[in-house]
C-alpha positions as a printed Julia matrix, in Angstrom:
65×3 Matrix{Float64}:
 122.38  110.31  60.21
 121.85  110.23  56.67
 119.72  107.85  54.88
 120.79  105.8   51.93
 117.86  107.01  49.72
 118.45  110.83  50.11
 120.38  113.15  48.05
 123.16  115.31  48.68
 120.84  118.16  48.89
 118.72  116.38  51.08
 121.47  115.56  53.7
 122.86  118.96  53.43
 119.51  120.79  53.99
 119.05  118.42  56.84
 122.04  119.24  58.38
 121.45  123.05  57.92
 118.41  123.07  59.26
 119.31  121.16  62.71
 122.15  123.94  63.08
 119.72  126.52  62.17
 116.83  125.27  64.5
 119.31  125.95  67.37
 118.91  129.77  67.44
 115.84  130.47  65.4
 112.2   131.34  66.04
 109.59  128.76  64.74
 108.62  131.4   62.11
 112.28  131.26  60.74
 112.27  127.45  60.81
 108.99  127.54  58.67
 110.21  129.88  56.16
 113.53  128.07  55.86
 111.33  124.71  55.22
 108.92  126.35  52.56
 111.78  127.81  50.57
 113.38  124.57  50.55
 110.38  122.85  49.76
 109.64  125.51  46.9
 113.31  125.14  45.69
 112.37  121.96  43.61
 109.19  124.26  41.75
 110.4   125.86  38.49
 108.73  129.11  39.83
 109.97  131.56  42.93
 107.36  131.76  45.49
 105.51  135.37  45.63
 105.93  137.35  48.74
 102.24  137.27  49.34
 102.48  133.47  48.89
 105.08  133.28  51.79
 103.34  135.5   53.88
  99.89  133.15  53.48
 102.11  130.36  54.2
 103.56  131.63  57.14
 100.71  133.69  58.75
  97.45  132.45  57.15
  94.91  134.9   55.64
  95.73  137.32  58.11
  98.66  138.21  56.31
  96.32  139.76  53.57
  94.9   142.13  55.61
  95.74  146.06  55.28
  96.92  147.1   58.21
  98.12  150.81  56.82
  94.68  152.48  57.81
């Protein structure tokens, strides 16, 4: 149910997240939440920022060796 204080963007985002949550993993939902949160920022998040936010500092480890 929409709150009178929510913008149309927030209402639609919440509706979409509810639908998305039915068939997605926790990491996919965390990614969605992060991207929604960062959508208000002027700059796009870098891949490394997303990786660290979702997987912690272990995301920066080089596993190629």
